[in-house]
Amino acid sequence: MALLPILEFPDPRLRTVAKPVVEVTDAHRVLIKDMLETMYDAPGIGLAATQVNVHERILVIDISEDKSEPRVFINPVVDILDPELGEYDEGCLSVPGFYDTVTRPQRIRVTAMNEHGENFKEELSGLMAICLQHEIDHLEGKLFVDYLSPLKRNRIRKKLEKQHRAQA
Ligand code: QAP
Ligand code: CO
């Protein structure tokens, strides 16, 4: 097991569009274990492979209180079931310390593969639906700050760049 370094905004590698997984291998299963460990350590509720600089369509989520419900989504595709939108105060492990309101569809269906390469479909709502859409955005090179005004996004970028300079 290993903790993986998490890329932080505005790292340009976060803008990479991830490639589909053709066959789920043991190497993918090791990556998934490491991603879950990295997410739990943070702690966070969702992590996309993009955030650990692996550009394949893999993400993990666990919205349980006690790390008891790890979920793995490989090549996820979302269908919107209902046009109704909901607001949520989102954060991101790649944008540490910043949270803001994002509006997204509330009821979705996801089609994906699990870590064994088996296909599944599932209807999702609530935090799970929000988190899944947030993580799929990462696989497209998109961040929640992209939904904010340029003024807010630039403020966040400048603060994080300053922190990164201080760390260097
Ligand atoms: C995505 O985000 C998400 O700023 C997952 O200092 C979040 O796990 C989707 C985190 C909210 C929907 C709603 C953020 C940890 C964790 C921080 C996370 C931080 C430490 C974020
Ligand atoms: Co995120």
mmCIF file with all atom_site columns, C-alpha atoms and ligand atoms in Angstrom:
data_model
loop_
_atom_site.group_PDB
_atom_site.id
_atom_site.type_symbol
_atom_site.label_atom_id
_atom_site.label_alt_id
_atom_site.label_comp_id
_atom_site.label_asym_id
_atom_site.label_entity_id
_atom_site.label_seq_id
_atom_site.pdbx_PDB_ins_code
_atom_site.Cartn_x
_atom_site.Cartn_y
_atom_site.Cartn_z
_atom_site.occupancy
_atom_site.B_iso_or_equiv
_atom_site.pdbx_formal_charge
_atom_site.auth_seq_id
_atom_site.auth_comp_id
_atom_site.auth_asym_id
_atom_site.auth_atom_id
_atom_site.pdbx_PDB_model_num
ATOM   1   C  CA  . MET A 1 1   ? 0.000   0.000  0.000   1.00 0.00 ? 1   MET A CA  1
ATOM   2   C  CA  . ALA A 1 2   ? 1.142   3.522  -0.677  1.00 0.00 ? 2   ALA A CA  1
ATOM   3   C  CA  . LEU A 1 3   ? 0.047   7.103  -0.253  1.00 0.00 ? 3   LEU A CA  1
ATOM   4   C  CA  . LEU A 1 4   ? 0.117   8.863  -3.615  1.00 0.00 ? 4   LEU A CA  1
ATOM   5   C  CA  . PRO A 1 5   ? 0.982   12.565 -4.068  1.00 0.00 ? 5   PRO A CA  1
ATOM   6   C  CA  . ILE A 1 6   ? -2.092  14.612 -5.038  1.00 0.00 ? 6   ILE A CA  1
ATOM   7   C  CA  . LEU A 1 7   ? -1.751  17.260 -7.787  1.00 0.00 ? 7   LEU A CA  1
ATOM   8   C  CA  . GLU A 1 8   ? -3.035  20.692 -6.786  1.00 0.00 ? 8   GLU A CA  1
ATOM   9   C  CA  . PHE A 1 9   ? -4.709  23.458 -8.804  1.00 0.00 ? 9   PHE A CA  1
ATOM   10  C  CA  . PRO A 1 10  ? -3.452  25.115 -11.017 1.00 0.00 ? 10  PRO A CA  1
ATOM   11  C  CA  . ASP A 1 11  ? -1.165  22.199 -11.984 1.00 0.00 ? 11  ASP A CA  1
ATOM   12  C  CA  . PRO A 1 12  ? -1.664  21.811 -15.773 1.00 0.00 ? 12  PRO A CA  1
ATOM   13  C  CA  . ARG A 1 13  ? -1.599  18.005 -15.457 1.00 0.00 ? 13  ARG A CA  1
ATOM   14  C  CA  . LEU A 1 14  ? -5.069  18.272 -13.856 1.00 0.00 ? 14  LEU A CA  1
ATOM   15  C  CA  . ARG A 1 15  ? -6.272  19.400 -17.331 1.00 0.00 ? 15  ARG A CA  1
ATOM   16  C  CA  . THR A 1 16  ? -5.413  16.044 -18.966 1.00 0.00 ? 16  THR A CA  1
ATOM   17  C  CA  . VAL A 1 17  ? -8.343  14.103 -20.462 1.00 0.00 ? 17  VAL A CA  1
ATOM   18  C  CA  . ALA A 1 18  ? -8.095  10.508 -19.158 1.00 0.00 ? 18  ALA A CA  1
ATOM   19  C  CA  . LYS A 1 19  ? -8.139  7.482  -21.476 1.00 0.00 ? 19  LYS A CA  1
ATOM   20  C  CA  . PRO A 1 20  ? -10.616 4.588  -21.155 1.00 0.00 ? 20  PRO A CA  1
ATOM   21  C  CA  . VAL A 1 21  ? -9.423  1.417  -19.420 1.00 0.00 ? 21  VAL A CA  1
ATOM   22  C  CA  . VAL A 1 22  ? -9.467  -1.422 -21.990 1.00 0.00 ? 22  VAL A CA  1
ATOM   23  C  CA  . GLU A 1 23  ? -8.892  -4.305 -19.564 1.00 0.00 ? 23  GLU A CA  1
ATOM   24  C  CA  . VAL A 1 24  ? -8.762  -4.119 -15.757 1.00 0.00 ? 24  VAL A CA  1
ATOM   25  C  CA  . THR A 1 25  ? -5.408  -5.575 -14.646 1.00 0.00 ? 25  THR A CA  1
ATOM   26  C  CA  . ASP A 1 26  ? -3.702  -6.335 -11.325 1.00 0.00 ? 26  ASP A CA  1
ATOM   27  C  CA  . ALA A 1 27  ? -1.771  -3.062 -11.784 1.00 0.00 ? 27  ALA A CA  1
ATOM   28  C  CA  . HIS A 1 28  ? -5.117  -1.209 -11.888 1.00 0.00 ? 28  HIS A CA  1
ATOM   29  C  CA  . ARG A 1 29  ? -6.231  -3.025 -8.722  1.00 0.00 ? 29  ARG A CA  1
ATOM   30  C  CA  . VAL A 1 30  ? -3.017  -1.932 -6.937  1.00 0.00 ? 30  VAL A CA  1
ATOM   31  C  CA  . LEU A 1 31  ? -3.631  1.661  -8.107  1.00 0.00 ? 31  LEU A CA  1
ATOM   32  C  CA  . ILE A 1 32  ? -7.245  1.486  -6.827  1.00 0.00 ? 32  ILE A CA  1
ATOM   33  C  CA  . LYS A 1 33  ? -6.080  0.264  -3.377  1.00 0.00 ? 33  LYS A CA  1
ATOM   34  C  CA  . ASP A 1 34  ? -3.522  3.080  -3.235  1.00 0.00 ? 34  ASP A CA  1
ATOM   35  C  CA  . MET A 1 35  ? -6.133  5.638  -4.335  1.00 0.00 ? 35  MET A CA  1
ATOM   36  C  CA  . LEU A 1 36  ? -8.520  4.492  -1.583  1.00 0.00 ? 36  LEU A CA  1
ATOM   37  C  CA  . GLU A 1 37  ? -5.727  4.643  0.998   1.00 0.00 ? 37  GLU A CA  1
ATOM   38  C  CA  . THR A 1 38  ? -4.750  8.131  -0.225  1.00 0.00 ? 38  THR A CA  1
ATOM   39  C  CA  . MET A 1 39  ? -8.381  9.313  -0.109  1.00 0.00 ? 39  MET A CA  1
ATOM   40  C  CA  . TYR A 1 40  ? -8.969  7.924  3.410   1.00 0.00 ? 40  TYR A CA  1
ATOM   41  C  CA  . ASP A 1 41  ? -5.701  9.441  4.658   1.00 0.00 ? 41  ASP A CA  1
ATOM   42  C  CA  . ALA A 1 42  ? -6.588  12.944 3.389   1.00 0.00 ? 42  ALA A CA  1
ATOM   43  C  CA  . PRO A 1 43  ? -9.425  12.454 4.457   1.00 0.00 ? 43  PRO A CA  1
ATOM   44  C  CA  . GLY A 1 44  ? -11.709 12.803 1.459   1.00 0.00 ? 44  GLY A CA  1
ATOM   45  C  CA  . ILE A 1 45  ? -14.873 11.280 0.003   1.00 0.00 ? 45  ILE A CA  1
ATOM   46  C  CA  . GLY A 1 46  ? -13.771 11.025 -3.630  1.00 0.00 ? 46  GLY A CA  1
ATOM   47  C  CA  . LEU A 1 47  ? -10.585 10.803 -5.696  1.00 0.00 ? 47  LEU A CA  1
ATOM   48  C  CA  . ALA A 1 48  ? -10.044 10.508 -9.459  1.00 0.00 ? 48  ALA A CA  1
ATOM   49  C  CA  . ALA A 1 49  ? -6.921  8.913  -11.003 1.00 0.00 ? 49  ALA A CA  1
ATOM   50  C  CA  . THR A 1 50  ? -6.190  12.275 -12.704 1.00 0.00 ? 50  THR A CA  1
ATOM   51  C  CA  . GLN A 1 51  ? -5.516  13.765 -9.252  1.00 0.00 ? 51  GLN A CA  1
ATOM   52  C  CA  . VAL A 1 52  ? -2.680  11.286 -8.675  1.00 0.00 ? 52  VAL A CA  1
ATOM   53  C  CA  . ASN A 1 53  ? -1.302  11.919 -12.180 1.00 0.00 ? 53  ASN A CA  1
ATOM   54  C  CA  . VAL A 1 54  ? -2.645  8.687  -13.720 1.00 0.00 ? 54  VAL A CA  1
ATOM   55  C  CA  . HIS A 1 55  ? -4.633  9.532  -16.832 1.00 0.00 ? 55  HIS A CA  1
ATOM   56  C  CA  . GLU A 1 56  ? -6.997  6.561  -17.023 1.00 0.00 ? 56  GLU A CA  1
ATOM   57  C  CA  . ARG A 1 57  ? -10.763 6.655  -16.397 1.00 0.00 ? 57  ARG A CA  1
ATOM   58  C  CA  . ILE A 1 58  ? -10.799 5.380  -12.797 1.00 0.00 ? 58  ILE A CA  1
ATOM   59  C  CA  . LEU A 1 59  ? -12.280 6.973  -9.676  1.00 0.00 ? 59  LEU A CA  1
ATOM   60  C  CA  . VAL A 1 60  ? -13.041 5.979  -6.092  1.00 0.00 ? 60  VAL A CA  1
ATOM   61  C  CA  . ILE A 1 61  ? -15.700 7.286  -3.700  1.00 0.00 ? 61  ILE A CA  1
ATOM   62  C  CA  . ASP A 1 62  ? -16.666 6.558  -0.095  1.00 0.00 ? 62  ASP A CA  1
ATOM   63  C  CA  . ILE A 1 63  ? -19.291 8.830  1.437   1.00 0.00 ? 63  ILE A CA  1
ATOM   64  C  CA  . SER A 1 64  ? -19.787 6.642  4.548   1.00 0.00 ? 64  SER A CA  1
ATOM   65  C  CA  . GLU A 1 65  ? -18.916 7.973  8.018   1.00 0.00 ? 65  GLU A CA  1
ATOM   66  C  CA  . ASP A 1 66  ? -16.551 5.104  8.811   1.00 0.00 ? 66  ASP A CA  1
ATOM   67  C  CA  . LYS A 1 67  ? -14.707 4.271  5.545   1.00 0.00 ? 67  LYS A CA  1
ATOM   68  C  CA  . SER A 1 68  ? -16.925 1.179  5.224   1.00 0.00 ? 68  SER A CA  1
ATOM   69  C  CA  . GLU A 1 69  ? -18.339 1.690  1.701   1.00 0.00 ? 69  GLU A CA  1
ATOM   70  C  CA  . PRO A 1 70  ? -15.513 2.032  -0.841  1.00 0.00 ? 70  PRO A CA  1
ATOM   71  C  CA  . ARG A 1 71  ? -16.896 2.337  -4.377  1.00 0.00 ? 71  ARG A CA  1
ATOM   72  C  CA  . VAL A 1 72  ? -14.883 1.947  -7.573  1.00 0.00 ? 72  VAL A CA  1
ATOM   73  C  CA  . PHE A 1 73  ? -15.984 3.286  -10.981 1.00 0.00 ? 73  PHE A CA  1
ATOM   74  C  CA  . ILE A 1 74  ? -14.016 2.486  -14.135 1.00 0.00 ? 74  ILE A CA  1
ATOM   75  C  CA  . ASN A 1 75  ? -15.002 4.109  -17.489 1.00 0.00 ? 75  ASN A CA  1
ATOM   76  C  CA  . PRO A 1 76  ? -18.065 5.698  -15.846 1.00 0.00 ? 76  PRO A CA  1
ATOM   77  C  CA  . VAL A 1 77  ? -20.762 7.237  -18.065 1.00 0.00 ? 77  VAL A CA  1
ATOM   78  C  CA  . VAL A 1 78  ? -23.578 9.348  -16.598 1.00 0.00 ? 78  VAL A CA  1
ATOM   79  C  CA  . ASP A 1 79  ? -27.143 9.797  -17.876 1.00 0.00 ? 79  ASP A CA  1
ATOM   80  C  CA  . ILE A 1 80  ? -29.217 12.573 -16.359 1.00 0.00 ? 80  ILE A CA  1
ATOM   81  C  CA  . LEU A 1 81  ? -32.570 11.094 -15.217 1.00 0.00 ? 81  LEU A CA  1
ATOM   82  C  CA  . ASP A 1 82  ? -34.241 14.325 -14.164 1.00 0.00 ? 82  ASP A CA  1
ATOM   83  C  CA  . PRO A 1 83  ? -33.519 17.934 -15.244 1.00 0.00 ? 83  PRO A CA  1
ATOM   84  C  CA  . GLU A 1 84  ? -33.851 19.145 -11.649 1.00 0.00 ? 84  GLU A CA  1
ATOM   85  C  CA  . LEU A 1 85  ? -30.660 20.821 -10.390 1.00 0.00 ? 85  LEU A CA  1
ATOM   86  C  CA  . GLY A 1 86  ? -29.349 20.999 -6.836  1.00 0.00 ? 86  GLY A CA  1
ATOM   87  C  CA  . GLU A 1 87  ? -26.714 23.143 -5.130  1.00 0.00 ? 87  GLU A CA  1
ATOM   88  C  CA  . TYR A 1 88  ? -23.923 21.795 -2.938  1.00 0.00 ? 88  TYR A CA  1
ATOM   89  C  CA  . ASP A 1 89  ? -20.902 23.371 -1.252  1.00 0.00 ? 89  ASP A CA  1
ATOM   90  C  CA  . GLU A 1 90  ? -18.144 21.370 -2.954  1.00 0.00 ? 90  GLU A CA  1
ATOM   91  C  CA  . GLY A 1 91  ? -14.494 20.993 -2.075  1.00 0.00 ? 91  GLY A CA  1
ATOM   92  C  CA  . CYS A 1 92  ? -11.647 19.065 -3.695  1.00 0.00 ? 92  CYS A CA  1
ATOM   93  C  CA  . LEU A 1 93  ? -8.421  17.426 -2.529  1.00 0.00 ? 93  LEU A CA  1
ATOM   94  C  CA  . SER A 1 94  ? -6.736  19.230 -5.459  1.00 0.00 ? 94  SER A CA  1
ATOM   95  C  CA  . VAL A 1 95  ? -8.045  22.618 -4.234  1.00 0.00 ? 95  VAL A CA  1
ATOM   96  C  CA  . PRO A 1 96  ? -7.286  22.287 -0.500  1.00 0.00 ? 96  PRO A CA  1
ATOM   97  C  CA  . GLY A 1 97  ? -8.922  24.751 1.850   1.00 0.00 ? 97  GLY A CA  1
ATOM   98  C  CA  . PHE A 1 98  ? -11.495 26.132 -0.624  1.00 0.00 ? 98  PHE A CA  1
ATOM   99  C  CA  . TYR A 1 99  ? -15.200 25.335 -0.888  1.00 0.00 ? 99  TYR A CA  1
ATOM   100 C  CA  . ASP A 1 100 ? -17.930 26.901 -3.000  1.00 0.00 ? 100 ASP A CA  1
ATOM   101 C  CA  . THR A 1 101 ? -21.416 26.254 -4.324  1.00 0.00 ? 101 THR A CA  1
ATOM   102 C  CA  . VAL A 1 102 ? -21.795 24.211 -7.518  1.00 0.00 ? 102 VAL A CA  1
ATOM   103 C  CA  . THR A 1 103 ? -25.104 23.409 -9.269  1.00 0.00 ? 103 THR A CA  1
ATOM   104 C  CA  . ARG A 1 104 ? -25.557 19.961 -10.831 1.00 0.00 ? 104 ARG A CA  1
ATOM   105 C  CA  . PRO A 1 105 ? -28.305 17.496 -11.858 1.00 0.00 ? 105 PRO A CA  1
ATOM   106 C  CA  . GLN A 1 106 ? -29.599 15.656 -8.757  1.00 0.00 ? 106 GLN A CA  1
ATOM   107 C  CA  . ARG A 1 107 ? -30.700 12.325 -10.195 1.00 0.00 ? 107 ARG A CA  1
ATOM   108 C  CA  . ILE A 1 108 ? -28.411 10.372 -12.489 1.00 0.00 ? 108 ILE A CA  1
ATOM   109 C  CA  . ARG A 1 109 ? -27.753 6.880  -13.741 1.00 0.00 ? 109 ARG A CA  1
ATOM   110 C  CA  . VAL A 1 110 ? -24.167 5.649  -14.014 1.00 0.00 ? 110 VAL A CA  1
ATOM   111 C  CA  . THR A 1 111 ? -22.894 2.825  -16.202 1.00 0.00 ? 111 THR A CA  1
ATOM   112 C  CA  . ALA A 1 112 ? -19.382 1.653  -15.261 1.00 0.00 ? 112 ALA A CA  1
ATOM   113 C  CA  . MET A 1 113 ? -17.086 -1.296 -14.548 1.00 0.00 ? 113 MET A CA  1
ATOM   114 C  CA  . ASN A 1 114 ? -15.932 -2.406 -11.103 1.00 0.00 ? 114 ASN A CA  1
ATOM   115 C  CA  . GLU A 1 115 ? -12.378 -3.464 -10.120 1.00 0.00 ? 115 GLU A CA  1
ATOM   116 C  CA  . HIS A 1 116 ? -13.116 -6.988 -11.408 1.00 0.00 ? 116 HIS A CA  1
ATOM   117 C  CA  . GLY A 1 117 ? -13.982 -5.705 -14.886 1.00 0.00 ? 117 GLY A CA  1
ATOM   118 C  CA  . GLU A 1 118 ? -17.720 -6.381 -14.402 1.00 0.00 ? 118 GLU A CA  1
ATOM   119 C  CA  . ASN A 1 119 ? -20.242 -3.899 -15.840 1.00 0.00 ? 119 ASN A CA  1
ATOM   120 C  CA  . PHE A 1 120 ? -22.924 -2.384 -13.656 1.00 0.00 ? 120 PHE A CA  1
ATOM   121 C  CA  . LYS A 1 121 ? -25.617 0.289  -13.800 1.00 0.00 ? 121 LYS A CA  1
ATOM   122 C  CA  . GLU A 1 122 ? -26.927 2.204  -10.843 1.00 0.00 ? 122 GLU A CA  1
ATOM   123 C  CA  . GLU A 1 123 ? -29.288 5.107  -10.131 1.00 0.00 ? 123 GLU A CA  1
ATOM   124 C  CA  . LEU A 1 124 ? -27.818 7.712  -7.795  1.00 0.00 ? 124 LEU A CA  1
ATOM   125 C  CA  . SER A 1 125 ? -29.053 10.802 -5.978  1.00 0.00 ? 125 SER A CA  1
ATOM   126 C  CA  . GLY A 1 126 ? -27.898 13.027 -3.126  1.00 0.00 ? 126 GLY A CA  1
ATOM   127 C  CA  . LEU A 1 127 ? -24.223 13.358 -2.210  1.00 0.00 ? 127 LEU A CA  1
ATOM   128 C  CA  . MET A 1 128 ? -23.272 10.213 -4.142  1.00 0.00 ? 128 MET A CA  1
ATOM   129 C  CA  . ALA A 1 129 ? -24.629 11.714 -7.392  1.00 0.00 ? 129 ALA A CA  1
ATOM   130 C  CA  . ILE A 1 130 ? -22.830 15.009 -6.738  1.00 0.00 ? 130 ILE A CA  1
ATOM   131 C  CA  . CYS A 1 131 ? -19.542 13.348 -5.872  1.00 0.00 ? 131 CYS A CA  1
ATOM   132 C  CA  . LEU A 1 132 ? -19.639 11.043 -8.907  1.00 0.00 ? 132 LEU A CA  1
ATOM   133 C  CA  . GLN A 1 133 ? -20.192 14.002 -11.275 1.00 0.00 ? 133 GLN A CA  1
ATOM   134 C  CA  . HIS A 1 134 ? -17.371 15.948 -9.557  1.00 0.00 ? 134 HIS A CA  1
ATOM   135 C  CA  . GLU A 1 135 ? -14.982 12.998 -9.992  1.00 0.00 ? 135 GLU A CA  1
ATOM   136 C  CA  . ILE A 1 136 ? -15.979 12.354 -13.636 1.00 0.00 ? 136 ILE A CA  1
ATOM   137 C  CA  . ASP A 1 137 ? -15.222 16.038 -14.300 1.00 0.00 ? 137 ASP A CA  1
ATOM   138 C  CA  . HIS A 1 138 ? -11.619 15.336 -13.164 1.00 0.00 ? 138 HIS A CA  1
ATOM   139 C  CA  . LEU A 1 139 ? -11.347 12.616 -15.844 1.00 0.00 ? 139 LEU A CA  1
ATOM   140 C  CA  . GLU A 1 140 ? -12.298 15.325 -18.390 1.00 0.00 ? 140 GLU A CA  1
ATOM   141 C  CA  . GLY A 1 141 ? -9.673  17.719 -17.007 1.00 0.00 ? 141 GLY A CA  1
ATOM   142 C  CA  . LYS A 1 142 ? -12.319 19.830 -15.289 1.00 0.00 ? 142 LYS A CA  1
ATOM   143 C  CA  . LEU A 1 143 ? -12.328 21.191 -11.711 1.00 0.00 ? 143 LEU A CA  1
ATOM   144 C  CA  . PHE A 1 144 ? -15.155 22.557 -9.540  1.00 0.00 ? 144 PHE A CA  1
ATOM   145 C  CA  . VAL A 1 145 ? -13.468 25.982 -9.616  1.00 0.00 ? 145 VAL A CA  1
ATOM   146 C  CA  . ASP A 1 146 ? -14.255 26.091 -13.362 1.00 0.00 ? 146 ASP A CA  1
ATOM   147 C  CA  . TYR A 1 147 ? -17.939 26.592 -12.400 1.00 0.00 ? 147 TYR A CA  1
ATOM   148 C  CA  . LEU A 1 148 ? -17.083 29.673 -10.308 1.00 0.00 ? 148 LEU A CA  1
ATOM   149 C  CA  . SER A 1 149 ? -16.625 33.237 -11.586 1.00 0.00 ? 149 SER A CA  1
ATOM   150 C  CA  . PRO A 1 150 ? -13.176 34.052 -13.047 1.00 0.00 ? 150 PRO A CA  1
ATOM   151 C  CA  . LEU A 1 151 ? -12.707 36.445 -10.117 1.00 0.00 ? 151 LEU A CA  1
ATOM   152 C  CA  . LYS A 1 152 ? -13.204 33.692 -7.522  1.00 0.00 ? 152 LYS A CA  1
ATOM   153 C  CA  . ARG A 1 153 ? -11.146 31.177 -9.513  1.00 0.00 ? 153 ARG A CA  1
ATOM   154 C  CA  . ASN A 1 154 ? -8.218  33.601 -9.896  1.00 0.00 ? 154 ASN A CA  1
ATOM   155 C  CA  . ARG A 1 155 ? -8.326  34.424 -6.185  1.00 0.00 ? 155 ARG A CA  1
ATOM   156 C  CA  . ILE A 1 156 ? -8.085  30.720 -5.329  1.00 0.00 ? 156 ILE A CA  1
ATOM   157 C  CA  . ARG A 1 157 ? -5.326  30.195 -7.927  1.00 0.00 ? 157 ARG A CA  1
ATOM   158 C  CA  . LYS A 1 158 ? -3.221  33.053 -6.526  1.00 0.00 ? 158 LYS A CA  1
ATOM   159 C  CA  . LYS A 1 159 ? -3.584  31.828 -2.927  1.00 0.00 ? 159 LYS A CA  1
ATOM   160 C  CA  . LEU A 1 160 ? -2.595  28.271 -3.843  1.00 0.00 ? 160 LEU A CA  1
ATOM   161 C  CA  . GLU A 1 161 ? 0.335   29.461 -6.027  1.00 0.00 ? 161 GLU A CA  1
ATOM   162 C  CA  . LYS A 1 162 ? 1.592   31.480 -3.068  1.00 0.00 ? 162 LYS A CA  1
ATOM   163 C  CA  . GLN A 1 163 ? 1.344   28.422 -0.788  1.00 0.00 ? 163 GLN A CA  1
ATOM   164 C  CA  . HIS A 1 164 ? 3.158   26.288 -3.366  1.00 0.00 ? 164 HIS A CA  1
ATOM   165 C  CA  . ARG A 1 165 ? 5.968   28.868 -3.612  1.00 0.00 ? 165 ARG A CA  1
ATOM   166 C  CA  . ALA A 1 166 ? 6.287   28.900 0.194   1.00 0.00 ? 166 ALA A CA  1
ATOM   167 C  CA  . GLN A 1 167 ? 6.538   25.089 0.193   1.00 0.00 ? 167 GLN A CA  1
ATOM   168 C  CA  . ALA A 1 168 ? 9.195   24.957 -2.536  1.00 0.00 ? 168 ALA A CA  1
HETATM 169 C  C1  . QAP B 2 .   ? -15.329 15.812 -3.965  1.00 0.00 ? 1   QAP B C1  1
HETATM 170 O  O1  . QAP B 2 .   ? -13.738 16.082 -2.289  1.00 0.00 ? 1   QAP B O1  1
HETATM 171 C  C2  . QAP B 2 .   ? -16.574 16.396 -3.388  1.00 0.00 ? 1   QAP B C2  1
HETATM 172 O  O2  . QAP B 2 .   ? -10.295 21.399 0.945   1.00 0.00 ? 1   QAP B O2  1
HETATM 173 C  C3  . QAP B 2 .   ? -14.453 15.098 -2.981  1.00 0.00 ? 1   QAP B C3  1
HETATM 174 O  O3  . QAP B 2 .   ? -8.585  20.853 2.925   1.00 0.00 ? 1   QAP B O3  1
HETATM 175 C  C4  . QAP B 2 .   ? -16.542 17.186 -2.267  1.00 0.00 ? 1   QAP B C4  1
HETATM 176 O  O4  . QAP B 2 .   ? -13.030 14.634 -0.757  1.00 0.00 ? 1   QAP B O4  1
HETATM 177 C  C5  . QAP B 2 .   ? -17.750 16.183 -4.002  1.00 0.00 ? 1   QAP B C5  1
HETATM 178 C  C6  . QAP B 2 .   ? -10.859 17.817 1.235   1.00 0.00 ? 1   QAP B C6  1
HETATM 179 C  C7  . QAP B 2 .   ? -17.716 17.714 -1.745  1.00 0.00 ? 1   QAP B C7  1
HETATM 180 C  C8  . QAP B 2 .   ? -18.908 16.706 -3.504  1.00 0.00 ? 1   QAP B C8  1
HETATM 181 C  C9  . QAP B 2 .   ? -18.904 17.455 -2.374  1.00 0.00 ? 1   QAP B C9  1
HETATM 182 C  C10 . QAP B 2 .   ? -10.949 19.114 0.801   1.00 0.00 ? 1   QAP B C10 1
HETATM 183 C  C11 . QAP B 2 .   ? -9.980  17.527 2.275   1.00 0.00 ? 1   QAP B C11 1
HETATM 184 C  C12 . QAP B 2 .   ? -11.637 16.725 0.631   1.00 0.00 ? 1   QAP B C12 1
HETATM 185 C  C13 . QAP B 2 .   ? -10.200 20.115 1.374   1.00 0.00 ? 1   QAP B C13 1
HETATM 186 C  C14 . QAP B 2 .   ? -13.061 15.777 -1.153  1.00 0.00 ? 1   QAP B C14 1
HETATM 187 C  C15 . QAP B 2 .   ? -9.301  19.825 2.405   1.00 0.00 ? 1   QAP B C15 1
HETATM 188 C  C16 . QAP B 2 .   ? -9.205  18.525 2.842   1.00 0.00 ? 1   QAP B C16 1
HETATM 189 C  C17 . QAP B 2 .   ? -12.362 16.886 -0.509  1.00 0.00 ? 1   QAP B C17 1
HETATM 190 CO CO  . CO  B 3 .   ? -11.950 16.930 -6.766  1.00 0.00 ? 2   CO  B CO  1
#
